[in-house]
PDB file of C-alpha atoms in Angstrom:
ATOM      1  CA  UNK A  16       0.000   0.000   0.000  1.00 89.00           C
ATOM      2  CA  UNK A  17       2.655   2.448  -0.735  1.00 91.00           C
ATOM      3  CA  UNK A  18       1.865   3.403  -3.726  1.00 91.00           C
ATOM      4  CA  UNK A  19       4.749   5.573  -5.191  1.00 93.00           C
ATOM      5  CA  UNK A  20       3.710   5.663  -8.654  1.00 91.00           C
ATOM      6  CA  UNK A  21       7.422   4.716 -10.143  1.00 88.00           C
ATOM      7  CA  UNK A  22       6.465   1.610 -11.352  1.00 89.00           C
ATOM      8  CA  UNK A  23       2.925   0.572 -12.608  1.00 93.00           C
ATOM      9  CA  UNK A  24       1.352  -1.662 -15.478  1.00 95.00           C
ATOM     10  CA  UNK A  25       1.132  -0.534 -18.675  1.00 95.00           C
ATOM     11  CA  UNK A  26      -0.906  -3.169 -20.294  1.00 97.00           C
ATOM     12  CA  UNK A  27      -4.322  -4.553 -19.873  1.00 97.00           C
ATOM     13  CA  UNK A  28      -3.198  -7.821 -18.493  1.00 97.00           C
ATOM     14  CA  UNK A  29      -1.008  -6.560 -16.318  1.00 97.00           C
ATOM     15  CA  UNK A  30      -3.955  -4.386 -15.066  1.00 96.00           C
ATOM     16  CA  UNK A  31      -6.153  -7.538 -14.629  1.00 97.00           C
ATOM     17  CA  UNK A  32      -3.138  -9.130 -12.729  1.00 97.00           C
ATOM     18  CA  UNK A  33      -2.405  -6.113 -10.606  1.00 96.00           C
ATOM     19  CA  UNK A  34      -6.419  -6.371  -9.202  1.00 96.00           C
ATOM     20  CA  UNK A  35      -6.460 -10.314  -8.742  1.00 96.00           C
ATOM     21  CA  UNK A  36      -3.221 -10.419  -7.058  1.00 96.00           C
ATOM     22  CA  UNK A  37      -3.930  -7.838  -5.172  1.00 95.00           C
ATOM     23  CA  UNK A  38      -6.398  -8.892  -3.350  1.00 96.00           C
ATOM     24  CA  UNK A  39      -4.661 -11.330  -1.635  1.00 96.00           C
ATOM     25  CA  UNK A  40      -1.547  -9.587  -1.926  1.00 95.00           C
ATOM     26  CA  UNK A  41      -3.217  -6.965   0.234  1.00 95.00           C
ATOM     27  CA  UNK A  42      -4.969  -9.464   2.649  1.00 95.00           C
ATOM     28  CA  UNK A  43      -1.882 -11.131   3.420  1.00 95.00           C
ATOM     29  CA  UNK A  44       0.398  -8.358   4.256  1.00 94.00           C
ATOM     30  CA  UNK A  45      -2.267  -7.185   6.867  1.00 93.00           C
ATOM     31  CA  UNK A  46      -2.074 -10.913   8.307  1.00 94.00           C
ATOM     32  CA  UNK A  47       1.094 -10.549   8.480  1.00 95.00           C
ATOM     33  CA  UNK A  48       1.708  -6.969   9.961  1.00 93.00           C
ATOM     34  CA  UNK A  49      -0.990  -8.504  12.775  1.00 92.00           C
ATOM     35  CA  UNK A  50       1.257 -11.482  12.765  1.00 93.00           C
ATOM     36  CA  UNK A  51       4.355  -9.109  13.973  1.00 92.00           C
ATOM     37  CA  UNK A  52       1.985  -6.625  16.144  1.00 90.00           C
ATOM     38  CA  UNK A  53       1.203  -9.881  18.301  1.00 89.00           C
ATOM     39  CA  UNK A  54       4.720 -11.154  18.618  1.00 91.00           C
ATOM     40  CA  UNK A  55       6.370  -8.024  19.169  1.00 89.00           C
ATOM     41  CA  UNK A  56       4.035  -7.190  22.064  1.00 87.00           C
ATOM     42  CA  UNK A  57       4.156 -10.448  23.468  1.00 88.00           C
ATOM     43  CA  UNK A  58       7.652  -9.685  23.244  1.00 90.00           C
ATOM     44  CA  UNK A  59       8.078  -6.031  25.273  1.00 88.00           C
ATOM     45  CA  UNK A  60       5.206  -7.642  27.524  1.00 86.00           C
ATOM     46  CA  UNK A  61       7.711 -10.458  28.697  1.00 88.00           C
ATOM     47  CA  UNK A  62      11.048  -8.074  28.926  1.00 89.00           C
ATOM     48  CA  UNK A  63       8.947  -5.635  31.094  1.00 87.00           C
ATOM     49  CA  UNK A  64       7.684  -8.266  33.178  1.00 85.00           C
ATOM     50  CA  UNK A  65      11.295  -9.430  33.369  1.00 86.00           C
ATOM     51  CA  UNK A  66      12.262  -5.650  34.211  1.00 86.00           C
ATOM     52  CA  UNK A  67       9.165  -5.826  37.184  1.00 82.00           C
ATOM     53  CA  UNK A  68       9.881  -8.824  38.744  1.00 83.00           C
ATOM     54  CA  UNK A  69      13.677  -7.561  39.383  1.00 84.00           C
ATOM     55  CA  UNK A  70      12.521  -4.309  40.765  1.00 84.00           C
ATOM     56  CA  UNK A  71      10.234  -6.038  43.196  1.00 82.00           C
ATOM     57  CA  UNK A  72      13.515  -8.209  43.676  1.00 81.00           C
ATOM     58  CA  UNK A  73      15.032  -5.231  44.761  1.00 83.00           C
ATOM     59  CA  UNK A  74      12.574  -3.637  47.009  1.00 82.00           C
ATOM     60  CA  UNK A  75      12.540  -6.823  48.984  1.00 77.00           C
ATOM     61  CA  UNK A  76       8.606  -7.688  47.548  1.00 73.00           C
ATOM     62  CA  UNK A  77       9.547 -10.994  45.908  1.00 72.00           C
ATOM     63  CA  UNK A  78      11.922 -13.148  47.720  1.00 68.00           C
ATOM     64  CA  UNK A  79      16.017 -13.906  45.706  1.00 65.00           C
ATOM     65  CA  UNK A  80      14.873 -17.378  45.104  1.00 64.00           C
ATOM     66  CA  UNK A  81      11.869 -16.847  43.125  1.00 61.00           C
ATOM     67  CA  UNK A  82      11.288 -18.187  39.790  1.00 59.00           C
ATOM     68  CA  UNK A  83       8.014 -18.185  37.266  1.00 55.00           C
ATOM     69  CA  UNK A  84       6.241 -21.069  37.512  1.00 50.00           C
ATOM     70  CA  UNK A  85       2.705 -22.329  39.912  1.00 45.00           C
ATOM     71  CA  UNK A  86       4.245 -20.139  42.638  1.00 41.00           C
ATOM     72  CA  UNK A  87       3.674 -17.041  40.683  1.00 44.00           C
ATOM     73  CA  UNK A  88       0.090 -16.994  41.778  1.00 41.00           C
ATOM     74  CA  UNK A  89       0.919 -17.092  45.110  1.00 39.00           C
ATOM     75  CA  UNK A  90       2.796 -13.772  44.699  1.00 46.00           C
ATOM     76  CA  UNK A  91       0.262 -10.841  45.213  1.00 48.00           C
ATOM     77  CA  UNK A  92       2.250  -7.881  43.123  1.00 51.00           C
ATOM     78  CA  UNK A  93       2.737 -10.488  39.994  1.00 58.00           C
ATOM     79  CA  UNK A  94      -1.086 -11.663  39.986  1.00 60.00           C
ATOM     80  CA  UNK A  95      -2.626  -9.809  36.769  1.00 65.00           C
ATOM     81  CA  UNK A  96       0.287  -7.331  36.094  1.00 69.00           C
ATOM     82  CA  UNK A  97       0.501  -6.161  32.824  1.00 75.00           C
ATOM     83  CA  UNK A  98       2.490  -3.868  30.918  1.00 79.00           C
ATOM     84  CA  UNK A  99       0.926  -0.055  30.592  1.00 85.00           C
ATOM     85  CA  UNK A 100       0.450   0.877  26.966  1.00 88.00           C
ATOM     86  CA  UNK A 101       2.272   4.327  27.815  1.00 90.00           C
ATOM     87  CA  UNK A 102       4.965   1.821  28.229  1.00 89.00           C
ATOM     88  CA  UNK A 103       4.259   0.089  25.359  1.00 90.00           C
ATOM     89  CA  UNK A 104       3.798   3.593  23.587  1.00 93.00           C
ATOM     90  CA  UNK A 105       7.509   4.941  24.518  1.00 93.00           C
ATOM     91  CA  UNK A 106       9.595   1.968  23.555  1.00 92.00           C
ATOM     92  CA  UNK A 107       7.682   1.539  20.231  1.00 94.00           C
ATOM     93  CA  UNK A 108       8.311   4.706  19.662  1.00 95.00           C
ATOM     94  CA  UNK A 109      11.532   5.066  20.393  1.00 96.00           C
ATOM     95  CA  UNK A 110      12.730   2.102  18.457  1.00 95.00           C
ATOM     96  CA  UNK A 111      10.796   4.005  15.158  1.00 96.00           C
ATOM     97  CA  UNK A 112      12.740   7.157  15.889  1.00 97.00           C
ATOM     98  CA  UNK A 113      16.076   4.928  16.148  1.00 97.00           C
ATOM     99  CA  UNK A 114      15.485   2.794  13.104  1.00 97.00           C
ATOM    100  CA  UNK A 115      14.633   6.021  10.999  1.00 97.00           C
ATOM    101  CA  UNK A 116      17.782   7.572  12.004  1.00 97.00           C
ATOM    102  CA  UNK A 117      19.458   4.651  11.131  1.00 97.00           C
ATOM    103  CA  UNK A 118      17.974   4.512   7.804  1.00 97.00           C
ATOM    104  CA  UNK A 119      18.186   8.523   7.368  1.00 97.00           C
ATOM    105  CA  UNK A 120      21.699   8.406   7.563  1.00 97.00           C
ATOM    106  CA  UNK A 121      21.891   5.419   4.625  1.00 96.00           C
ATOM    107  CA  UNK A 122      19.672   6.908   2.275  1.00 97.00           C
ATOM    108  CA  UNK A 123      21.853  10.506   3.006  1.00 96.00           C
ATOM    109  CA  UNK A 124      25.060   8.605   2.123  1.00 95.00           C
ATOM    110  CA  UNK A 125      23.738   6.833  -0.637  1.00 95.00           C
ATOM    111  CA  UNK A 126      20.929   8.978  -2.584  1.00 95.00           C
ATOM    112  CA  UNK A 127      22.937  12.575  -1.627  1.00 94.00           C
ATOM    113  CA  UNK A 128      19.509  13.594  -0.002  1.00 96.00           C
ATOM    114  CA  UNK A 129      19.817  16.170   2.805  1.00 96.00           C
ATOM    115  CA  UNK A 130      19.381  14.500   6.295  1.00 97.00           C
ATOM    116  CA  UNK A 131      15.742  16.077   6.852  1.00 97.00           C
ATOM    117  CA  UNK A 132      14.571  14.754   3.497  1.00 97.00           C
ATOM    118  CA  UNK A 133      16.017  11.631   4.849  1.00 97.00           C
ATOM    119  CA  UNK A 134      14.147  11.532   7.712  1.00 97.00           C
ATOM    120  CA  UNK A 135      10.300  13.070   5.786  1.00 98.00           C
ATOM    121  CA  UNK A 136      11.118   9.787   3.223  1.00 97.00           C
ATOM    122  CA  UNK A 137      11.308   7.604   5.827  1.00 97.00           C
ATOM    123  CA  UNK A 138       7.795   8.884   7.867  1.00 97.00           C
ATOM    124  CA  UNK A 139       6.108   9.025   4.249  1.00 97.00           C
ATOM    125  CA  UNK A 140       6.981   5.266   2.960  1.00 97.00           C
ATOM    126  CA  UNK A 141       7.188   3.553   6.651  1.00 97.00           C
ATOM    127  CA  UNK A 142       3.382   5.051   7.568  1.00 96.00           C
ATOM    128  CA  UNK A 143       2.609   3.713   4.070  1.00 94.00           C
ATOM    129  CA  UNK A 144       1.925   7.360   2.915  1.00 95.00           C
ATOM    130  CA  UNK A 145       3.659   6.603  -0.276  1.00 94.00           C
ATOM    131  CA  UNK A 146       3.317  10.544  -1.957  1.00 95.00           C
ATOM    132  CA  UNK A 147       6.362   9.515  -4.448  1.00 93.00           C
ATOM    133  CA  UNK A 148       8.234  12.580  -4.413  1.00 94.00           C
ATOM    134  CA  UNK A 149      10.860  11.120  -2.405  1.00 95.00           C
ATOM    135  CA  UNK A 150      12.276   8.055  -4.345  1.00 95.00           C
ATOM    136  CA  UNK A 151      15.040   5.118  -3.061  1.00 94.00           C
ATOM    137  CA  UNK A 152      17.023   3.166  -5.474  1.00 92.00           C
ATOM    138  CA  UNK A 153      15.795   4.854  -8.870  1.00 91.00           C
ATOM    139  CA  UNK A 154      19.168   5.505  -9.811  1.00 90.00           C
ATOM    140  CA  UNK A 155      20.855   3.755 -13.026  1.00 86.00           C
ATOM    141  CA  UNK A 156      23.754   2.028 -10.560  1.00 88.00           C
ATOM    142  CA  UNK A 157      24.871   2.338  -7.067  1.00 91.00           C
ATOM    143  CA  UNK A 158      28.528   1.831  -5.746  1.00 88.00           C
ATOM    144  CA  UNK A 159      27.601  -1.788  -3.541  1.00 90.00           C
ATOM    145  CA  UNK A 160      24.046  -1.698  -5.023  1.00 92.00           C
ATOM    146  CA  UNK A 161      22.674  -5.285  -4.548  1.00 93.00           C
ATOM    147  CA  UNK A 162      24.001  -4.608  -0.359  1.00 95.00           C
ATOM    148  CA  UNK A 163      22.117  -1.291  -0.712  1.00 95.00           C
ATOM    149  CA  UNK A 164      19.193  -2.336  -1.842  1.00 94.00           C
ATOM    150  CA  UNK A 165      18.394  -5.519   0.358  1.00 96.00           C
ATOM    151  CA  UNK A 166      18.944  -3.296   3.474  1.00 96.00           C
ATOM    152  CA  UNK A 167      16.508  -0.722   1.740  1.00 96.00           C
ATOM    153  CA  UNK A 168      14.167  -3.466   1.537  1.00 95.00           C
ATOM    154  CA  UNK A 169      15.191  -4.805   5.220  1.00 96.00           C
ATOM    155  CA  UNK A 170      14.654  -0.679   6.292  1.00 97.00           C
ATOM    156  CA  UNK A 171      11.065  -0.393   5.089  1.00 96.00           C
ATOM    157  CA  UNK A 172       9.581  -3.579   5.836  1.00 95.00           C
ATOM    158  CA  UNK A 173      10.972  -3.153   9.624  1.00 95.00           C
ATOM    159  CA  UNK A 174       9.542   0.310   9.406  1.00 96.00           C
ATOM    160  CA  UNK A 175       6.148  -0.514   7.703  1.00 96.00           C
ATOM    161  CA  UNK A 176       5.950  -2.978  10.782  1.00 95.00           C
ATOM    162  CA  UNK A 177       7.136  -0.760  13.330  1.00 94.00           C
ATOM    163  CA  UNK A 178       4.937   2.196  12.700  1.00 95.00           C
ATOM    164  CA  UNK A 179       1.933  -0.255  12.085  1.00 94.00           C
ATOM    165  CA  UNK A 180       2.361  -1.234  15.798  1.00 93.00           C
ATOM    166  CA  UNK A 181       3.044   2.463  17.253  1.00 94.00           C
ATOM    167  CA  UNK A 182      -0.430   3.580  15.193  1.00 95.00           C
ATOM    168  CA  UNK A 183      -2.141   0.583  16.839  1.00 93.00           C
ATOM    169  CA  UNK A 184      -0.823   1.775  20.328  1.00 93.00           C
ATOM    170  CA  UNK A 185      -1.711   5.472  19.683  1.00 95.00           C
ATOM    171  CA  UNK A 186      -5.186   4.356  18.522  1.00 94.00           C
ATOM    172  CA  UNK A 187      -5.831   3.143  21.799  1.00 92.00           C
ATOM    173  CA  UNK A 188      -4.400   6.058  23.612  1.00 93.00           C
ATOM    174  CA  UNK A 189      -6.208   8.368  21.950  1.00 95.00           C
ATOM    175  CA  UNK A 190      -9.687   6.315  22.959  1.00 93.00           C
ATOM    176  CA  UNK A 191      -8.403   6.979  26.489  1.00 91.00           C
ATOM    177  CA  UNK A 192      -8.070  10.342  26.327  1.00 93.00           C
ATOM    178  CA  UNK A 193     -11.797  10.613  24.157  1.00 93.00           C
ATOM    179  CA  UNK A 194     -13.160   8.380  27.059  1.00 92.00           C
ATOM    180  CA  UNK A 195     -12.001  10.548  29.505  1.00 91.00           C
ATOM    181  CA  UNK A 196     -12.924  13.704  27.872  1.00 91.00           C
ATOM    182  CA  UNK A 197     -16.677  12.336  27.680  1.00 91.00           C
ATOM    183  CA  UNK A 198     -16.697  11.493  31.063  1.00 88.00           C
ATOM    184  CA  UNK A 199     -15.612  14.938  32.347  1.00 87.00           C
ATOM    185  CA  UNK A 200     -18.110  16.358  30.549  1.00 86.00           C
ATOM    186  CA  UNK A 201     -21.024  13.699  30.626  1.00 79.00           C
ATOM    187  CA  UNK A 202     -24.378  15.224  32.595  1.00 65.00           C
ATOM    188  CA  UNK A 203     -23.011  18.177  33.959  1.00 69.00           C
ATOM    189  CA  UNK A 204     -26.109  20.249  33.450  1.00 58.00           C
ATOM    190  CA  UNK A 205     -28.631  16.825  33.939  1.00 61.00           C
ATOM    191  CA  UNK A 206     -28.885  16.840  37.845  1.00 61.00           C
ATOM    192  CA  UNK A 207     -31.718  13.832  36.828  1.00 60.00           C
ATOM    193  CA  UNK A 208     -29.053  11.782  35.044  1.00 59.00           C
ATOM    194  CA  UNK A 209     -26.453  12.010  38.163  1.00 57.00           C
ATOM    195  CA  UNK A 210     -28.918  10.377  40.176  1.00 59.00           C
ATOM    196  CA  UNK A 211     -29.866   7.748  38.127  1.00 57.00           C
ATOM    197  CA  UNK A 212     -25.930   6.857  37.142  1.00 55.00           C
ATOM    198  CA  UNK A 213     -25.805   6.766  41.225  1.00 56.00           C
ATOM    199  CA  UNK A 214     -28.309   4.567  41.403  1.00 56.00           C
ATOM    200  CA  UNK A 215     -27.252   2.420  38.206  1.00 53.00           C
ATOM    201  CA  UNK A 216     -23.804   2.072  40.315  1.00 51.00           C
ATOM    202  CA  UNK A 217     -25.201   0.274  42.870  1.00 49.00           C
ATOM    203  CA  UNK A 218     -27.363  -2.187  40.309  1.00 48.00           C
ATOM    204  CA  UNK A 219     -26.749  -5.230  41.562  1.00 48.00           C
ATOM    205  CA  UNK A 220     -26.856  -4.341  45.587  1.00 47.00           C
ATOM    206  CA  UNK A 221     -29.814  -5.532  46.996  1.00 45.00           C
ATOM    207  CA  UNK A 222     -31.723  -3.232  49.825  1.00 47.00           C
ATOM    208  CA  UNK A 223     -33.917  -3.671  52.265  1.00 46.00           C
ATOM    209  CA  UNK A 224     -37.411  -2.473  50.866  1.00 48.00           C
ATOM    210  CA  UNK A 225     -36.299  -2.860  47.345  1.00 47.00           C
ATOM    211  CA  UNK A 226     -39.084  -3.252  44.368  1.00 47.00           C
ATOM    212  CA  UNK A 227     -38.520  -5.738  41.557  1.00 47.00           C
ATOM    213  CA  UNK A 228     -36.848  -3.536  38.927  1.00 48.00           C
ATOM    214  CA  UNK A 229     -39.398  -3.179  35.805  1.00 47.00           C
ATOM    215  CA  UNK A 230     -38.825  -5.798  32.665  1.00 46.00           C
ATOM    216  CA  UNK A 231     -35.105  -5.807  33.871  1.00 47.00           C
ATOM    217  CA  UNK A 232     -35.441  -9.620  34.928  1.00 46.00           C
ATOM    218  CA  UNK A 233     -37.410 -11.949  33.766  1.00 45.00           C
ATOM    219  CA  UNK A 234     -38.805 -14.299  36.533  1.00 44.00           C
ATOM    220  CA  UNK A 235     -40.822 -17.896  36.479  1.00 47.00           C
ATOM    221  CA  UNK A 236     -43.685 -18.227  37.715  1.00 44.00           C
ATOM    222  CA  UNK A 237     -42.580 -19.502  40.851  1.00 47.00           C
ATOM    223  CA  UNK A 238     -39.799 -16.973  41.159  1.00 46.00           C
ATOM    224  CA  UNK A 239     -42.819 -14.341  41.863  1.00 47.00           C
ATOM    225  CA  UNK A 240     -42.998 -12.244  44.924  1.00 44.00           C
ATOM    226  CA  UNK A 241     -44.920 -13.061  47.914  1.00 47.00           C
ATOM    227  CA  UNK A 242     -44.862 -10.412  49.667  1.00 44.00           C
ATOM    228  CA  UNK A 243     -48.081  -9.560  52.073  1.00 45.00           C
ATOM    229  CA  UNK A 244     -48.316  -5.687  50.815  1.00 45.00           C
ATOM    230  CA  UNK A 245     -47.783  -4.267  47.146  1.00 45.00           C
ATOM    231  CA  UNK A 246     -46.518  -1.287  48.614  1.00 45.00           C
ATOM    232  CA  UNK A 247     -42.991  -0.265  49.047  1.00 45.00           C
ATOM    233  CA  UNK A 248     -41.363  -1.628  52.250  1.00 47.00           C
ATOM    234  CA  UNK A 249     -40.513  -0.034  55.500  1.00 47.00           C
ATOM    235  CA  UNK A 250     -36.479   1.158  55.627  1.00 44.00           C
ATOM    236  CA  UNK A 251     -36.138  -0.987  58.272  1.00 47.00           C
ATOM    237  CA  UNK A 252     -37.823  -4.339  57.122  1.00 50.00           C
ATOM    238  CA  UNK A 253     -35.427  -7.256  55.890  1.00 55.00           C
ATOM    239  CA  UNK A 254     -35.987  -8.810  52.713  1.00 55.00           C
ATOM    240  CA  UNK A 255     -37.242 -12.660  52.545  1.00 59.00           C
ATOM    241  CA  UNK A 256     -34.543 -15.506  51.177  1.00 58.00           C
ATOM    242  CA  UNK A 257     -37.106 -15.935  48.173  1.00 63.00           C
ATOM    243  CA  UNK A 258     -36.731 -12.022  47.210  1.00 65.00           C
ATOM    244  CA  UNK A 259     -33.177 -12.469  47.382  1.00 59.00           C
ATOM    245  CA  UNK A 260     -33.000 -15.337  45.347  1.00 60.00           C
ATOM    246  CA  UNK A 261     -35.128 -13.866  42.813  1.00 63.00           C
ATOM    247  CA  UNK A 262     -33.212 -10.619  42.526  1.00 61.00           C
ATOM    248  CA  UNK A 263     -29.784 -12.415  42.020  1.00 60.00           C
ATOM    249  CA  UNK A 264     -31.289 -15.454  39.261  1.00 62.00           C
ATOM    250  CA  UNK A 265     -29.669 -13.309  36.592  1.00 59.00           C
ATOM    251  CA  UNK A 266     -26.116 -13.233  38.047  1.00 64.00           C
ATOM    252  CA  UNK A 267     -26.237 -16.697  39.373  1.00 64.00           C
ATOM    253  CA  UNK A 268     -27.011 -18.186  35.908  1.00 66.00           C
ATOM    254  CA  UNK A 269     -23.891 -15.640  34.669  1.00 71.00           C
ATOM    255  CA  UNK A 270     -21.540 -17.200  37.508  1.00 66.00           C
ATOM    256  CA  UNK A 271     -22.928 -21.222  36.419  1.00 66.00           C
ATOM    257  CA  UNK A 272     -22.162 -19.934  32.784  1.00 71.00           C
ATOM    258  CA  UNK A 273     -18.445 -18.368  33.514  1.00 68.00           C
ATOM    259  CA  UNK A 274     -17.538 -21.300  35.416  1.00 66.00           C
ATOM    260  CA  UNK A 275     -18.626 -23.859  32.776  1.00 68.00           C
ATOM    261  CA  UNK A 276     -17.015 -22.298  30.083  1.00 69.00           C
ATOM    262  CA  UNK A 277     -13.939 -22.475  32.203  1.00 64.00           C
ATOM    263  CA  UNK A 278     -14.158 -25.769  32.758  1.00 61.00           C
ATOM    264  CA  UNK A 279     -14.387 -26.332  29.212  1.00 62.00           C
ATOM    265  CA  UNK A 280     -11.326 -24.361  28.277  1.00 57.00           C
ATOM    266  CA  UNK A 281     -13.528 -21.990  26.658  1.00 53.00           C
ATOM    267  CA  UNK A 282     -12.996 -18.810  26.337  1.00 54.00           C
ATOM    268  CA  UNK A 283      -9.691 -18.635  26.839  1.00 49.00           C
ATOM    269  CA  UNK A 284      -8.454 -17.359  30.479  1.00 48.00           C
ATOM    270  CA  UNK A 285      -8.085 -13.188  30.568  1.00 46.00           C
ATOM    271  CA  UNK A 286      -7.134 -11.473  33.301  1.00 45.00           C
ATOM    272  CA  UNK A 287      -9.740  -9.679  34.917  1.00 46.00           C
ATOM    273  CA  UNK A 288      -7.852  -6.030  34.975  1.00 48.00           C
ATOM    274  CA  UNK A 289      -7.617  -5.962  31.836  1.00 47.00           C
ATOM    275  CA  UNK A 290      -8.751  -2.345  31.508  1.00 48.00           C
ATOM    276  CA  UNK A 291      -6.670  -0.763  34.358  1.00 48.00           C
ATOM    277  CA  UNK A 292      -4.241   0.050  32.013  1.00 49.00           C
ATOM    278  CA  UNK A 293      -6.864   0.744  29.431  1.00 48.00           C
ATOM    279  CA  UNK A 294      -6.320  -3.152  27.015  1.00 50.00           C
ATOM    280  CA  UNK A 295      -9.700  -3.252  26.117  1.00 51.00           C
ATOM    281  CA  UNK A 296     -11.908  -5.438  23.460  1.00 51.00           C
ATOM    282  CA  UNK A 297     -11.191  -4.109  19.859  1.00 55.00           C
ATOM    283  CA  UNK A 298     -11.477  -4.907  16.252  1.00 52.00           C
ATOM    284  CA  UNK A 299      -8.541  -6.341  13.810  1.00 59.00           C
ATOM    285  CA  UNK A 300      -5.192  -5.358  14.990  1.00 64.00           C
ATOM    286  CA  UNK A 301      -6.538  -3.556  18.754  1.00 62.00           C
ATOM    287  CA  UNK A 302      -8.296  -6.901  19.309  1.00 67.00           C
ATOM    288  CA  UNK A 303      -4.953  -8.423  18.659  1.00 65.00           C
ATOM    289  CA  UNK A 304      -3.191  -6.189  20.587  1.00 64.00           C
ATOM    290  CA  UNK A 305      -5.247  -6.186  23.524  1.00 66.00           C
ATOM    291  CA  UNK A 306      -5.836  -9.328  24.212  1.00 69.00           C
ATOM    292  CA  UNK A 307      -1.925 -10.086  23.965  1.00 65.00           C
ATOM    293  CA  UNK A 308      -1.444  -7.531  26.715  1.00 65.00           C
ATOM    294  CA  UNK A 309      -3.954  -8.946  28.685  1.00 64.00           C
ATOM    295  CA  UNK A 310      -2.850 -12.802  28.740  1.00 60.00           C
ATOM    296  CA  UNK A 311       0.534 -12.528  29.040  1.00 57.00           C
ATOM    297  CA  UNK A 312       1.038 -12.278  32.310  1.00 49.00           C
ATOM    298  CA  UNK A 313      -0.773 -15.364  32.687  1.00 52.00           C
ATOM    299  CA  UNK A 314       0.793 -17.266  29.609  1.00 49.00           C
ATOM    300  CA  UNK A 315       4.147 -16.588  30.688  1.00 45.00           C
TER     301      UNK A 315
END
């Protein structure tokens, strides 16, 4: 998808080809940019866990002898960590900035562009921009050109990859910072709305002199109240064991349903702070990303 223009098919058959190949030309390079994102954050997931588990080493939370293993859950600063996608964020992008340096200064040396130009070539072909303005390797010959032009082509498919990842990351940041945004300014002027979110809070919490909730739970026949009075109870009244039962049928037949899908192996074990550091359910590449983040502290 970069799309320089330098090169393109002149005939009709070529034109055909271009489209049918394409399409799974195309396909497959996303697989396989997805394919890296998952690796290389199960990869900076592992060496920060490394890099945690020696600071708690150090502060005298985990004991010299300890090693990964069954005793890991016994360890209650280990149990669901996972890396923080600023984390994630910085070392992506610092290893972008070094590897367009790195290829700034080759394509300086070896195309005579200015380092700048360098650098703008490198953000417009790695982020798949592709304006074609800024060409590599359209000269007739190059002093060491078949070296030149594999570590071009080692350059921009580590960079196409690399800045694939740190949009991914920043994708996810900037839901954050949207989330957060709408929450600051959600129902400031709806006193109505604060007191219904208060109430919503407390959804499942059962209280003494507590109606059924309307059409929120559907109820069997014998699941019905028997309560003496249709009127709303005294504050000081307990519930009966059959109104409590009846309130919580809905999250009991969740809890039978979690726990025989787990015994089932089905779906697969994710930590349950997964959004603490804001790994969340997404689509394509964020689903792949998050839910990397979120099970490697447990795969490891």
């Amino acid at each position: 998808t970069l799309g320089f223009g330098m090169t393109t098919p002149a005939t009709v058959a070529g034109k055909v080809f271009l489209i049918v190949y394409g399409l799974f030309g195309c396909a497959g390079t996303i697989l396989f940019f997805n394919l890296f994102l998952e690796r290389i954050i199960s990869l900076l997931a592992f060496i920060m866990k490394a890099c945690h588990e020696r600071q708690l080493r150090r502060s005298g939370l985990l004991p010299p002898n300890f090693r990964r293993g069954p005793a890991m859950s016994g360890v209650g600063s280990l149990v669901g960590w996972k890396p923080s996608v600023y984390h994630v964020l910085l070392i992506l992008g610092m290893f972008a900035i070094t590897l367009s340096c790195c290829a700034s200064a080759m394509y300086t040396a070896v195309e005579g562009w200015n380092y700048v130009d360098s650098l703008y070539y490198c953000f417009v072909t790695f982020s798949t921009i592709g304006f074609g303005d800024l060409v590599s390797s359209q000269n007739a010959a190059y002093q060491n050109q078949g070296l030149y032009r594999f570590g071009n082509f080692i350059f921009i498919l580590m960079g196409v990859c690399c800045i694939y990842s740190l949009f991914n990351v920043i994708s996810i940041v900037i839901k954050q910072v949207l989330n957060w945004v709408l929450k600051k300014f959600e129902c400031r002027c709806c006193p109505k709305c604060h007191k219904s979110s208060a109430r919503l809070g407390r959804r499942n919490a059962i209280t003494p002199g507590a109606r059924l909730r309307r059409h929120n739970i559907s109820m069997d026949a014998d699941g019905q109240y028997d309560s003496d009075t249709e009127g709303r109870r005294l504050s000081g009244e307990m519930i009966s064991m059959r109104e409590l039962t009846a309130s919580n049928k809905v999250s009991l037949a969740i809890l039978q349903k979690q726990l025989s899908e787990t015994a089932n192996g089905y779906p697969r074990n994710v930590c349950i702070n997964t959004r603490q550091n804001g790994f969340s359910a997404g689509v394509g590449a964020l689903a792949i990303m998050n839910n990397r983040l979120a099970e490697t502290s447990d795969s490891r």
